C-alpha cells in the first residue's frame, strides 16, 4: 500500500541550457537562471556574459519537494540597474526523470532536465 499523502522527495535539476536568447539592450544577453520549487528559492546559476546560447553547469538539489509542486525557472539578462526578465518556465513536477524545453516570452528557449524521486 502506498500512503495517500506523498512523502517529501528529492528534486534534482540539471543540464540547464538556453538557445537563441534575446538581449533587451544592445549586444548579447548576459543570462542567468533563478530556480524555485513551491515557495522555496533554490538559488541561481552563474551569469554567462555575452552568450545567447549558454549552458550552465550548476545542479540544484532540494530535499523537500513533493509531487505536483510547481518548479519555476526565471531567466534573466543581467544589466546595469535592474536585470531584465527574459521568460519564466513553470511546471508541476512528477516522479522520474524528465527533460523539457520551454519557450521564453522574450524569445529563445530554455531546456532542462530534472529528476524527482
Ligand atoms: Ca545585459
PDB file of N, CA and C in Angstrom, residues 2-110:
ATOM      1  N   UNK A   2       0.530   2.188  -0.871  1.00  0.00           N
ATOM      2  CA  UNK A   2       1.214   3.472  -0.846  1.00  0.00           C
ATOM      3  C   UNK A   2       0.460   4.396   0.095  1.00  0.00           C
ATOM      4  N   UNK A   3       1.179   5.224   0.803  1.00  0.00           N
ATOM      5  CA  UNK A   3       0.477   6.204   1.648  1.00  0.00           C
ATOM      6  C   UNK A   3      -0.289   7.182   0.760  1.00  0.00           C
ATOM      7  N   UNK A   4      -1.380   7.675   1.239  1.00  0.00           N
ATOM      8  CA  UNK A   4      -2.184   8.597   0.440  1.00  0.00           C
ATOM      9  C   UNK A   4      -1.534   9.973   0.366  1.00  0.00           C
ATOM     10  N   UNK A   5      -0.755  10.309   1.373  1.00  0.00           N
ATOM     11  CA  UNK A   5      -0.042  11.579   1.325  1.00  0.00           C
ATOM     12  C   UNK A   5       1.400  11.295   0.941  1.00  0.00           C
ATOM     13  N   UNK A   6       1.817  11.888  -0.163  1.00  0.00           N
ATOM     14  CA  UNK A   6       3.155  11.636  -0.681  1.00  0.00           C
ATOM     15  C   UNK A   6       4.201  12.264   0.231  1.00  0.00           C
ATOM     16  N   UNK A   7       5.189  11.461   0.567  1.00  0.00           N
ATOM     17  CA  UNK A   7       6.281  11.977   1.388  1.00  0.00           C
ATOM     18  C   UNK A   7       7.142  12.943   0.583  1.00  0.00           C
ATOM     19  N   UNK A   8       7.978  13.650   1.291  1.00  0.00           N
ATOM     20  CA  UNK A   8       8.902  14.542   0.611  1.00  0.00           C
ATOM     21  C   UNK A   8       9.899  13.729  -0.206  1.00  0.00           C
ATOM     22  N   UNK A   9      10.273  14.270  -1.327  1.00  0.00           N
ATOM     23  CA  UNK A   9      11.174  13.572  -2.242  1.00  0.00           C
ATOM     24  C   UNK A   9      12.297  14.518  -2.643  1.00  0.00           C
ATOM     25  N   UNK A  10      13.314  13.915  -3.234  1.00  0.00           N
ATOM     26  CA  UNK A  10      14.460  14.733  -3.658  1.00  0.00           C
ATOM     27  C   UNK A  10      14.283  15.171  -5.105  1.00  0.00           C
ATOM     28  N   UNK A  11      14.400  16.457  -5.287  1.00  0.00           N
ATOM     29  CA  UNK A  11      14.380  17.028  -6.633  1.00  0.00           C
ATOM     30  C   UNK A  11      15.800  17.395  -7.013  1.00  0.00           C
ATOM     31  N   UNK A  12      16.195  16.981  -8.205  1.00  0.00           N
ATOM     32  CA  UNK A  12      17.487  17.417  -8.742  1.00  0.00           C
ATOM     33  C   UNK A  12      17.254  17.997 -10.127  1.00  0.00           C
ATOM     34  N   UNK A  13      17.698  19.224 -10.304  1.00  0.00           N
ATOM     35  CA  UNK A  13      17.556  19.921 -11.581  1.00  0.00           C
ATOM     36  C   UNK A  13      18.951  20.106 -12.162  1.00  0.00           C
ATOM     37  N   UNK A  14      19.121  19.796 -13.438  1.00  0.00           N
ATOM     38  CA  UNK A  14      20.455  19.872 -14.033  1.00  0.00           C
ATOM     39  C   UNK A  14      20.319  20.061 -15.541  1.00  0.00           C
ATOM     40  N   UNK A  15      21.473  20.254 -16.168  1.00  0.00           N
ATOM     41  CA  UNK A  15      21.528  20.372 -17.630  1.00  0.00           C
ATOM     42  C   UNK A  15      20.683  21.543 -18.143  1.00  0.00           C
ATOM     43  N   UNK A  16      20.855  22.684 -17.515  1.00  0.00           N
ATOM     44  CA  UNK A  16      20.146  23.881 -17.975  1.00  0.00           C
ATOM     45  C   UNK A  16      20.910  24.502 -19.133  1.00  0.00           C
ATOM     46  N   UNK A  17      20.228  24.676 -20.237  1.00  0.00           N
ATOM     47  CA  UNK A  17      20.873  25.348 -21.374  1.00  0.00           C
ATOM     48  C   UNK A  17      19.811  26.096 -22.156  1.00  0.00           C
ATOM     49  N   UNK A  18      20.227  27.245 -22.626  1.00  0.00           N
ATOM     50  CA  UNK A  18      19.305  28.104 -23.360  1.00  0.00           C
ATOM     51  C   UNK A  18      19.814  28.277 -24.775  1.00  0.00           C
ATOM     52  N   UNK A  19      18.907  28.601 -25.678  1.00  0.00           N
ATOM     53  CA  UNK A  19      19.340  28.886 -27.037  1.00  0.00           C
ATOM     54  C   UNK A  19      18.572  30.074 -27.592  1.00  0.00           C
ATOM     55  N   UNK A  20      19.287  30.833 -28.399  1.00  0.00           N
ATOM     56  CA  UNK A  20      18.730  31.989 -29.113  1.00  0.00           C
ATOM     57  C   UNK A  20      18.087  33.001 -28.165  1.00  0.00           C
ATOM     58  N   UNK A  21      18.729  33.221 -27.046  1.00  0.00           N
ATOM     59  CA  UNK A  21      18.215  34.236 -26.122  1.00  0.00           C
ATOM     60  C   UNK A  21      18.336  35.615 -26.743  1.00  0.00           C
ATOM     61  N   UNK A  22      17.377  36.452 -26.424  1.00  0.00           N
ATOM     62  CA  UNK A  22      17.408  37.827 -26.892  1.00  0.00           C
ATOM     63  C   UNK A  22      17.946  38.720 -25.788  1.00  0.00           C
ATOM     64  N   UNK A  23      18.573  39.783 -26.180  1.00  0.00           N
ATOM     65  CA  UNK A  23      19.026  40.771 -25.219  1.00  0.00           C
ATOM     66  C   UNK A  23      18.091  41.959 -25.269  1.00  0.00           C
ATOM     67  N   UNK A  24      17.793  42.490 -24.102  1.00  0.00           N
ATOM     68  CA  UNK A  24      16.904  43.649 -24.052  1.00  0.00           C
ATOM     69  C   UNK A  24      17.639  44.911 -24.474  1.00  0.00           C
ATOM     70  N   UNK A  25      18.957  44.880 -24.386  1.00  0.00           N
ATOM     71  CA  UNK A  25      19.750  46.045 -24.749  1.00  0.00           C
ATOM     72  C   UNK A  25      20.652  45.684 -25.916  1.00  0.00           C
ATOM     73  N   UNK A  26      21.501  46.595 -26.306  1.00  0.00           N
ATOM     74  CA  UNK A  26      22.438  46.307 -27.393  1.00  0.00           C
ATOM     75  C   UNK A  26      23.369  45.177 -26.977  1.00  0.00           C
ATOM     76  N   UNK A  27      23.795  44.404 -27.948  1.00  0.00           N
ATOM     77  CA  UNK A  27      24.729  43.335 -27.652  1.00  0.00           C
ATOM     78  C   UNK A  27      24.030  42.046 -27.297  1.00  0.00           C
ATOM     79  N   UNK A  28      24.812  41.108 -26.793  1.00  0.00           N
ATOM     80  CA  UNK A  28      24.283  39.784 -26.478  1.00  0.00           C
ATOM     81  C   UNK A  28      23.895  39.700 -25.008  1.00  0.00           C
ATOM     82  N   UNK A  29      22.977  38.791 -24.692  1.00  0.00           N
ATOM     83  CA  UNK A  29      22.491  38.721 -23.311  1.00  0.00           C
ATOM     84  C   UNK A  29      23.534  38.143 -22.352  1.00  0.00           C
ATOM     85  N   UNK A  30      23.413  38.550 -21.108  1.00  0.00           N
ATOM     86  CA  UNK A  30      24.237  38.043 -20.009  1.00  0.00           C
ATOM     87  C   UNK A  30      23.269  37.276 -19.101  1.00  0.00           C
ATOM     88  N   UNK A  31      23.088  36.026 -19.421  1.00  0.00           N
ATOM     89  CA  UNK A  31      21.936  35.320 -18.861  1.00  0.00           C
ATOM     90  C   UNK A  31      22.278  34.498 -17.622  1.00  0.00           C
ATOM     91  N   UNK A  32      21.277  34.420 -16.763  1.00  0.00           N
ATOM     92  CA  UNK A  32      21.337  33.508 -15.613  1.00  0.00           C
ATOM     93  C   UNK A  32      19.918  33.058 -15.297  1.00  0.00           C
ATOM     94  N   UNK A  33      19.806  32.009 -14.503  1.00  0.00           N
ATOM     95  CA  UNK A  33      18.508  31.413 -14.192  1.00  0.00           C
ATOM     96  C   UNK A  33      18.342  31.345 -12.679  1.00  0.00           C
ATOM     97  N   UNK A  34      17.182  31.778 -12.218  1.00  0.00           N
ATOM     98  CA  UNK A  34      16.793  31.652 -10.821  1.00  0.00           C
ATOM     99  C   UNK A  34      15.835  30.474 -10.706  1.00  0.00           C
ATOM    100  N   UNK A  35      16.001  29.658  -9.659  1.00  0.00           N
ATOM    101  CA  UNK A  35      15.258  28.405  -9.552  1.00  0.00           C
ATOM    102  C   UNK A  35      14.422  28.393  -8.274  1.00  0.00           C
ATOM    103  N   UNK A  36      13.161  28.028  -8.438  1.00  0.00           N
ATOM    104  CA  UNK A  36      12.244  27.920  -7.301  1.00  0.00           C
ATOM    105  C   UNK A  36      11.513  26.578  -7.360  1.00  0.00           C
ATOM    106  N   UNK A  37      11.166  26.064  -6.177  1.00  0.00           N
ATOM    107  CA  UNK A  37      10.276  24.901  -6.114  1.00  0.00           C
ATOM    108  C   UNK A  37       9.259  25.191  -5.030  1.00  0.00           C
ATOM    109  N   UNK A  38       7.980  25.256  -5.410  1.00  0.00           N
ATOM    110  CA  UNK A  38       6.985  25.697  -4.451  1.00  0.00           C
ATOM    111  C   UNK A  38       7.357  27.089  -3.984  1.00  0.00           C
ATOM    112  N   UNK A  39       7.428  27.292  -2.680  1.00  0.00           N
ATOM    113  CA  UNK A  39       7.779  28.607  -2.156  1.00  0.00           C
ATOM    114  C   UNK A  39       9.265  28.730  -1.860  1.00  0.00           C
ATOM    115  N   UNK A  40      10.038  27.683  -2.147  1.00  0.00           N
ATOM    116  CA  UNK A  40      11.472  27.695  -1.816  1.00  0.00           C
ATOM    117  C   UNK A  40      12.295  28.247  -2.970  1.00  0.00           C
ATOM    118  N   UNK A  41      13.238  29.099  -2.654  1.00  0.00           N
ATOM    119  CA  UNK A  41      14.194  29.606  -3.641  1.00  0.00           C
ATOM    120  C   UNK A  41      15.426  28.709  -3.565  1.00  0.00           C
ATOM    121  N   UNK A  42      15.732  28.028  -4.663  1.00  0.00           N
ATOM    122  CA  UNK A  42      16.847  27.070  -4.661  1.00  0.00           C
ATOM    123  C   UNK A  42      18.153  27.711  -5.098  1.00  0.00           C
ATOM    124  N   UNK A  43      18.113  28.980  -5.442  1.00  0.00           N
ATOM    125  CA  UNK A  43      19.342  29.657  -5.829  1.00  0.00           C
ATOM    126  C   UNK A  43      19.343  30.024  -7.295  1.00  0.00           C
ATOM    127  N   UNK A  44      20.512  30.398  -7.779  1.00  0.00           N
ATOM    128  CA  UNK A  44      20.600  30.809  -9.168  1.00  0.00           C
ATOM    129  C   UNK A  44      21.916  30.347  -9.780  1.00  0.00           C
ATOM    130  N   UNK A  45      21.930  30.297 -11.086  1.00  0.00           N
ATOM    131  CA  UNK A  45      23.145  29.913 -11.805  1.00  0.00           C
ATOM    132  C   UNK A  45      24.112  31.089 -11.836  1.00  0.00           C
ATOM    133  N   UNK A  46      25.282  30.843 -12.340  1.00  0.00           N
ATOM    134  CA  UNK A  46      26.219  31.924 -12.650  1.00  0.00           C
ATOM    135  C   UNK A  46      25.708  32.681 -13.874  1.00  0.00           C
ATOM    136  N   UNK A  47      26.285  33.841 -14.109  1.00  0.00           N
ATOM    137  CA  UNK A  47      25.944  34.640 -15.295  1.00  0.00           C
ATOM    138  C   UNK A  47      26.902  34.262 -16.415  1.00  0.00           C
ATOM    139  N   UNK A  48      26.354  33.974 -17.580  1.00  0.00           N
ATOM    140  CA  UNK A  48      27.189  33.738 -18.760  1.00  0.00           C
ATOM    141  C   UNK A  48      27.116  34.986 -19.638  1.00  0.00           C
ATOM    142  N   UNK A  49      28.211  35.711 -19.652  1.00  0.00           N
ATOM    143  CA  UNK A  49      28.224  37.002 -20.339  1.00  0.00           C
ATOM    144  C   UNK A  49      28.276  36.863 -21.851  1.00  0.00           C
ATOM    145  N   UNK A  50      27.534  37.730 -22.517  1.00  0.00           N
ATOM    146  CA  UNK A  50      27.585  37.849 -23.992  1.00  0.00           C
ATOM    147  C   UNK A  50      27.391  36.524 -24.692  1.00  0.00           C
ATOM    148  N   UNK A  51      26.396  35.773 -24.217  1.00  0.00           N
ATOM    149  CA  UNK A  51      26.209  34.440 -24.783  1.00  0.00           C
ATOM    150  C   UNK A  51      24.718  34.158 -24.960  1.00  0.00           C
ATOM    151  N   UNK A  52      24.243  34.127 -26.205  1.00  0.00           N
ATOM    152  CA  UNK A  52      22.823  33.830 -26.424  1.00  0.00           C
ATOM    153  C   UNK A  52      22.493  32.342 -26.281  1.00  0.00           C
ATOM    154  N   UNK A  53      23.538  31.494 -26.184  1.00  0.00           N
ATOM    155  CA  UNK A  53      23.326  30.040 -26.081  1.00  0.00           C
ATOM    156  C   UNK A  53      24.066  29.458 -24.880  1.00  0.00           C
ATOM    157  N   UNK A  54      23.770  29.953 -23.692  1.00  0.00           N
ATOM    158  CA  UNK A  54      24.534  29.494 -22.524  1.00  0.00           C
ATOM    159  C   UNK A  54      24.175  28.078 -22.096  1.00  0.00           C
ATOM    160  N   UNK A  55      25.159  27.401 -21.542  1.00  0.00           N
ATOM    161  CA  UNK A  55      24.987  26.058 -20.990  1.00  0.00           C
ATOM    162  C   UNK A  55      25.533  26.119 -19.580  1.00  0.00           C
ATOM    163  N   UNK A  56      24.659  26.009 -18.596  1.00  0.00           N
ATOM    164  CA  UNK A  56      25.082  26.168 -17.204  1.00  0.00           C
ATOM    165  C   UNK A  56      25.445  24.818 -16.607  1.00  0.00           C
ATOM    166  N   UNK A  57      26.484  24.824 -15.815  1.00  0.00           N
ATOM    167  CA  UNK A  57      26.973  23.567 -15.229  1.00  0.00           C
ATOM    168  C   UNK A  57      26.368  23.295 -13.853  1.00  0.00           C
ATOM    169  N   UNK A  58      25.691  24.263 -13.286  1.00  0.00           N
ATOM    170  CA  UNK A  58      25.187  24.089 -11.932  1.00  0.00           C
ATOM    171  C   UNK A  58      24.040  23.069 -11.872  1.00  0.00           C
ATOM    172  N   UNK A  59      24.030  22.333 -10.765  1.00  0.00           N
ATOM    173  CA  UNK A  59      22.916  21.462 -10.405  1.00  0.00           C
ATOM    174  C   UNK A  59      22.187  22.104  -9.221  1.00  0.00           C
ATOM    175  N   UNK A  60      20.913  21.785  -9.100  1.00  0.00           N
ATOM    176  CA  UNK A  60      20.143  22.264  -7.948  1.00  0.00           C
ATOM    177  C   UNK A  60      19.450  21.068  -7.313  1.00  0.00           C
ATOM    178  N   UNK A  61      19.605  20.950  -6.003  1.00  0.00           N
ATOM    179  CA  UNK A  61      19.006  19.827  -5.295  1.00  0.00           C
ATOM    180  C   UNK A  61      18.140  20.368  -4.167  1.00  0.00           C
ATOM    181  N   UNK A  62      16.970  19.749  -4.031  1.00  0.00           N
ATOM    182  CA  UNK A  62      16.032  20.177  -2.982  1.00  0.00           C
ATOM    183  C   UNK A  62      15.428  18.914  -2.380  1.00  0.00           C
ATOM    184  N   UNK A  63      15.545  18.794  -1.073  1.00  0.00           N
ATOM    185  CA  UNK A  63      15.154  17.539  -0.426  1.00  0.00           C
ATOM    186  C   UNK A  63      13.705  17.540   0.047  1.00  0.00           C
ATOM    187  N   UNK A  64      13.044  18.670  -0.059  1.00  0.00           N
ATOM    188  CA  UNK A  64      11.682  18.749   0.486  1.00  0.00           C
ATOM    189  C   UNK A  64      10.653  18.962  -0.615  1.00  0.00           C
ATOM    190  N   UNK A  65      10.939  18.433  -1.795  1.00  0.00           N
ATOM    191  CA  UNK A  65       9.988  18.562  -2.896  1.00  0.00           C
ATOM    192  C   UNK A  65       8.866  17.541  -2.740  1.00  0.00           C
ATOM    193  N   UNK A  66       7.736  17.855  -3.347  1.00  0.00           N
ATOM    194  CA  UNK A  66       6.605  16.923  -3.374  1.00  0.00           C
ATOM    195  C   UNK A  66       6.080  16.842  -4.797  1.00  0.00           C
ATOM    196  N   UNK A  67       5.519  15.697  -5.114  1.00  0.00           N
ATOM    197  CA  UNK A  67       4.884  15.529  -6.415  1.00  0.00           C
ATOM    198  C   UNK A  67       3.844  16.636  -6.599  1.00  0.00           C
ATOM    199  N   UNK A  68       3.821  17.213  -7.784  1.00  0.00           N
ATOM    200  CA  UNK A  68       2.899  18.295  -8.161  1.00  0.00           C
ATOM    201  C   UNK A  68       3.283  19.670  -7.616  1.00  0.00           C
ATOM    202  N   UNK A  69       4.406  19.761  -6.910  1.00  0.00           N
ATOM    203  CA  UNK A  69       4.933  21.100  -6.618  1.00  0.00           C
ATOM    204  C   UNK A  69       5.221  21.797  -7.942  1.00  0.00           C
ATOM    205  N   UNK A  70       5.118  23.104  -7.936  1.00  0.00           N
ATOM    206  CA  UNK A  70       5.440  23.859  -9.145  1.00  0.00           C
ATOM    207  C   UNK A  70       6.906  24.301  -9.084  1.00  0.00           C
ATOM    208  N   UNK A  71       7.656  23.841 -10.072  1.00  0.00           N
ATOM    209  CA  UNK A  71       9.038  24.298 -10.219  1.00  0.00           C
ATOM    210  C   UNK A  71       9.018  25.480 -11.177  1.00  0.00           C
ATOM    211  N   UNK A  72       9.704  26.537 -10.801  1.00  0.00           N
ATOM    212  CA  UNK A  72       9.702  27.736 -11.629  1.00  0.00           C
ATOM    213  C   UNK A  72      11.138  28.158 -11.927  1.00  0.00           C
ATOM    214  N   UNK A  73      11.419  28.392 -13.193  1.00  0.00           N
ATOM    215  CA  UNK A  73      12.738  28.833 -13.636  1.00  0.00           C
ATOM    216  C   UNK A  73      12.569  30.200 -14.277  1.00  0.00           C
ATOM    217  N   UNK A  74      13.285  31.171 -13.748  1.00  0.00           N
ATOM    218  CA  UNK A  74      13.188  32.532 -14.287  1.00  0.00           C
ATOM    219  C   UNK A  74      14.517  32.883 -14.939  1.00  0.00           C
ATOM    220  N   UNK A  75      14.462  33.222 -16.213  1.00  0.00           N
ATOM    221  CA  UNK A  75      15.667  33.539 -16.973  1.00  0.00           C
ATOM    222  C   UNK A  75      15.801  35.059 -17.053  1.00  0.00           C
ATOM    223  N   UNK A  76      16.965  35.542 -16.662  1.00  0.00           N
ATOM    224  CA  UNK A  76      17.226  36.984 -16.668  1.00  0.00           C
ATOM    225  C   UNK A  76      18.416  37.329 -17.554  1.00  0.00           C
ATOM    226  N   UNK A  77      18.404  38.546 -18.045  1.00  0.00           N
ATOM    227  CA  UNK A  77      19.561  39.163 -18.683  1.00  0.00           C
ATOM    228  C   UNK A  77      20.097  40.185 -17.687  1.00  0.00           C
ATOM    229  N   UNK A  78      21.320  39.941 -17.226  1.00  0.00           N
ATOM    230  CA  UNK A  78      21.902  40.873 -16.257  1.00  0.00           C
ATOM    231  C   UNK A  78      22.239  42.194 -16.942  1.00  0.00           C
ATOM    232  N   UNK A  79      21.857  43.256 -16.289  1.00  0.00           N
ATOM    233  CA  UNK A  79      22.102  44.591 -16.835  1.00  0.00           C
ATOM    234  C   UNK A  79      22.529  45.522 -15.727  1.00  0.00           C
ATOM    235  N   UNK A  80      23.017  46.680 -16.115  1.00  0.00           N
ATOM    236  CA  UNK A  80      23.268  47.701 -15.111  1.00  0.00           C
ATOM    237  C   UNK A  80      21.905  48.134 -14.598  1.00  0.00           C
ATOM    238  N   UNK A  81      21.782  48.254 -13.299  1.00  0.00           N
ATOM    239  CA  UNK A  81      20.479  48.562 -12.747  1.00  0.00           C
ATOM    240  C   UNK A  81      19.661  47.286 -12.627  1.00  0.00           C
ATOM    241  N   UNK A  82      18.442  47.344 -13.103  1.00  0.00           N
ATOM    242  CA  UNK A  82      17.532  46.211 -12.949  1.00  0.00           C
ATOM    243  C   UNK A  82      17.760  45.172 -14.046  1.00  0.00           C
ATOM    244  N   UNK A  83      17.867  43.911 -13.665  1.00  0.00           N
ATOM    245  CA  UNK A  83      18.021  42.849 -14.654  1.00  0.00           C
ATOM    246  C   UNK A  83      16.698  42.619 -15.364  1.00  0.00           C
ATOM    247  N   UNK A  84      16.795  42.264 -16.645  1.00  0.00           N
ATOM    248  CA  UNK A  84      15.577  42.078 -17.430  1.00  0.00           C
ATOM    249  C   UNK A  84      15.151  40.622 -17.428  1.00  0.00           C
ATOM    250  N   UNK A  85      13.873  40.417 -17.214  1.00  0.00           N
ATOM    251  CA  UNK A  85      13.313  39.070 -17.237  1.00  0.00           C
ATOM    252  C   UNK A  85      13.079  38.655 -18.690  1.00  0.00           C
ATOM    253  N   UNK A  86      13.702  37.567 -19.107  1.00  0.00           N
ATOM    254  CA  UNK A  86      13.552  37.088 -20.490  1.00  0.00           C
ATOM    255  C   UNK A  86      12.413  36.082 -20.629  1.00  0.00           C
ATOM    256  N   UNK A  87      12.064  35.448 -19.532  1.00  0.00           N
ATOM    257  CA  UNK A  87      10.973  34.488 -19.591  1.00  0.00           C
ATOM    258  C   UNK A  87      10.916  33.642 -18.335  1.00  0.00           C
ATOM    259  N   UNK A  88       9.778  32.990 -18.164  1.00  0.00           N
ATOM    260  CA  UNK A  88       9.529  32.156 -16.992  1.00  0.00           C
ATOM    261  C   UNK A  88       9.033  30.794 -17.449  1.00  0.00           C
ATOM    262  N   UNK A  89       9.599  29.743 -16.880  1.00  0.00           N
ATOM    263  CA  UNK A  89       9.140  28.377 -17.157  1.00  0.00           C
ATOM    264  C   UNK A  89       8.553  27.817 -15.869  1.00  0.00           C
ATOM    265  N   UNK A  90       7.335  27.308 -15.951  1.00  0.00           N
ATOM    266  CA  UNK A  90       6.705  26.712 -14.780  1.00  0.00           C
ATOM    267  C   UNK A  90       6.192  25.336 -15.131  1.00  0.00           C
ATOM    268  N   UNK A  91       6.354  24.407 -14.203  1.00  0.00           N
ATOM    269  CA  UNK A  91       5.919  23.043 -14.468  1.00  0.00           C
ATOM    270  C   UNK A  91       5.653  22.333 -13.149  1.00  0.00           C
ATOM    271  N   UNK A  92       4.583  21.559 -13.117  1.00  0.00           N
ATOM    272  CA  UNK A  92       4.324  20.702 -11.964  1.00  0.00           C
ATOM    273  C   UNK A  92       5.213  19.477 -12.075  1.00  0.00           C
ATOM    274  N   UNK A  93       5.978  19.209 -11.048  1.00  0.00           N
ATOM    275  CA  UNK A  93       6.962  18.131 -11.132  1.00  0.00           C
ATOM    276  C   UNK A  93       6.325  16.776 -10.854  1.00  0.00           C
ATOM    277  N   UNK A  94       6.858  15.776 -11.553  1.00  0.00           N
ATOM    278  CA  UNK A  94       6.374  14.399 -11.461  1.00  0.00           C
ATOM    279  C   UNK A  94       7.540  13.484 -11.118  1.00  0.00           C
ATOM    280  N   UNK A  95       7.231  12.301 -10.603  1.00  0.00           N
ATOM    281  CA  UNK A  95       8.281  11.330 -10.300  1.00  0.00           C
ATOM    282  C   UNK A  95       8.984  10.895 -11.573  1.00  0.00           C
ATOM    283  N   UNK A  96      10.276  10.615 -11.443  1.00  0.00           N
ATOM    284  CA  UNK A  96      11.054  10.141 -12.576  1.00  0.00           C
ATOM    285  C   UNK A  96      11.979  11.213 -13.098  1.00  0.00           C
ATOM    286  N   UNK A  97      12.577  10.940 -14.256  1.00  0.00           N
ATOM    287  CA  UNK A  97      13.474  11.890 -14.907  1.00  0.00           C
ATOM    288  C   UNK A  97      12.805  12.422 -16.155  1.00  0.00           C
ATOM    289  N   UNK A  98      12.809  13.733 -16.303  1.00  0.00           N
ATOM    290  CA  UNK A  98      12.086  14.378 -17.401  1.00  0.00           C
ATOM    291  C   UNK A  98      12.942  15.489 -18.000  1.00  0.00           C
ATOM    292  N   UNK A  99      12.896  15.592 -19.313  1.00  0.00           N
ATOM    293  CA  UNK A  99      13.581  16.683 -19.993  1.00  0.00           C
ATOM    294  C   UNK A  99      12.532  17.538 -20.686  1.00  0.00           C
ATOM    295  N   UNK A 100      12.671  18.851 -20.559  1.00  0.00           N
ATOM    296  CA  UNK A 100      11.675  19.753 -21.142  1.00  0.00           C
ATOM    297  C   UNK A 100      12.351  20.912 -21.850  1.00  0.00           C
ATOM    298  N   UNK A 101      11.622  21.479 -22.781  1.00  0.00           N
ATOM    299  CA  UNK A 101      12.029  22.724 -23.408  1.00  0.00           C
ATOM    300  C   UNK A 101      10.899  23.716 -23.230  1.00  0.00           C
ATOM    301  N   UNK A 102      11.255  24.910 -22.869  1.00  0.00           N
ATOM    302  CA  UNK A 102      10.253  25.938 -22.585  1.00  0.00           C
ATOM    303  C   UNK A 102      10.592  27.165 -23.416  1.00  0.00           C
ATOM    304  N   UNK A 103       9.590  27.739 -24.065  1.00  0.00           N
ATOM    305  CA  UNK A 103       9.807  28.920 -24.898  1.00  0.00           C
ATOM    306  C   UNK A 103       9.614  30.176 -24.063  1.00  0.00           C
ATOM    307  N   UNK A 104      10.566  31.072 -24.199  1.00  0.00           N
ATOM    308  CA  UNK A 104      10.596  32.251 -23.340  1.00  0.00           C
ATOM    309  C   UNK A 104       9.865  33.412 -23.998  1.00  0.00           C
ATOM    310  N   UNK A 105       9.212  34.214 -23.173  1.00  0.00           N
ATOM    311  CA  UNK A 105       8.388  35.320 -23.666  1.00  0.00           C
ATOM    312  C   UNK A 105       9.185  36.278 -24.557  1.00  0.00           C
ATOM    313  N   UNK A 106      10.457  36.505 -24.199  1.00  0.00           N
ATOM    314  CA  UNK A 106      11.254  37.472 -24.948  1.00  0.00           C
ATOM    315  C   UNK A 106      12.043  36.836 -26.093  1.00  0.00           C
ATOM    316  N   UNK A 107      11.808  35.561 -26.348  1.00  0.00           N
ATOM    317  CA  UNK A 107      12.493  34.890 -27.443  1.00  0.00           C
ATOM    318  C   UNK A 107      13.476  33.858 -26.947  1.00  0.00           C
ATOM    319  N   UNK A 108      13.718  32.871 -27.774  1.00  0.00           N
ATOM    320  CA  UNK A 108      14.622  31.804 -27.388  1.00  0.00           C
ATOM    321  C   UNK A 108      13.941  30.777 -26.507  1.00  0.00           C
ATOM    322  N   UNK A 109      14.709  29.811 -26.057  1.00  0.00           N
ATOM    323  CA  UNK A 109      14.117  28.754 -25.244  1.00  0.00           C
ATOM    324  C   UNK A 109      15.106  28.294 -24.184  1.00  0.00           C
ATOM    325  N   UNK A 110      14.562  27.622 -23.196  1.00  0.00           N
ATOM    326  CA  UNK A 110      15.358  27.032 -22.115  1.00  0.00           C
ATOM    327  C   UNK A 110      15.060  25.541 -22.052  1.00  0.00           C
TER     328      UNK A 110
END
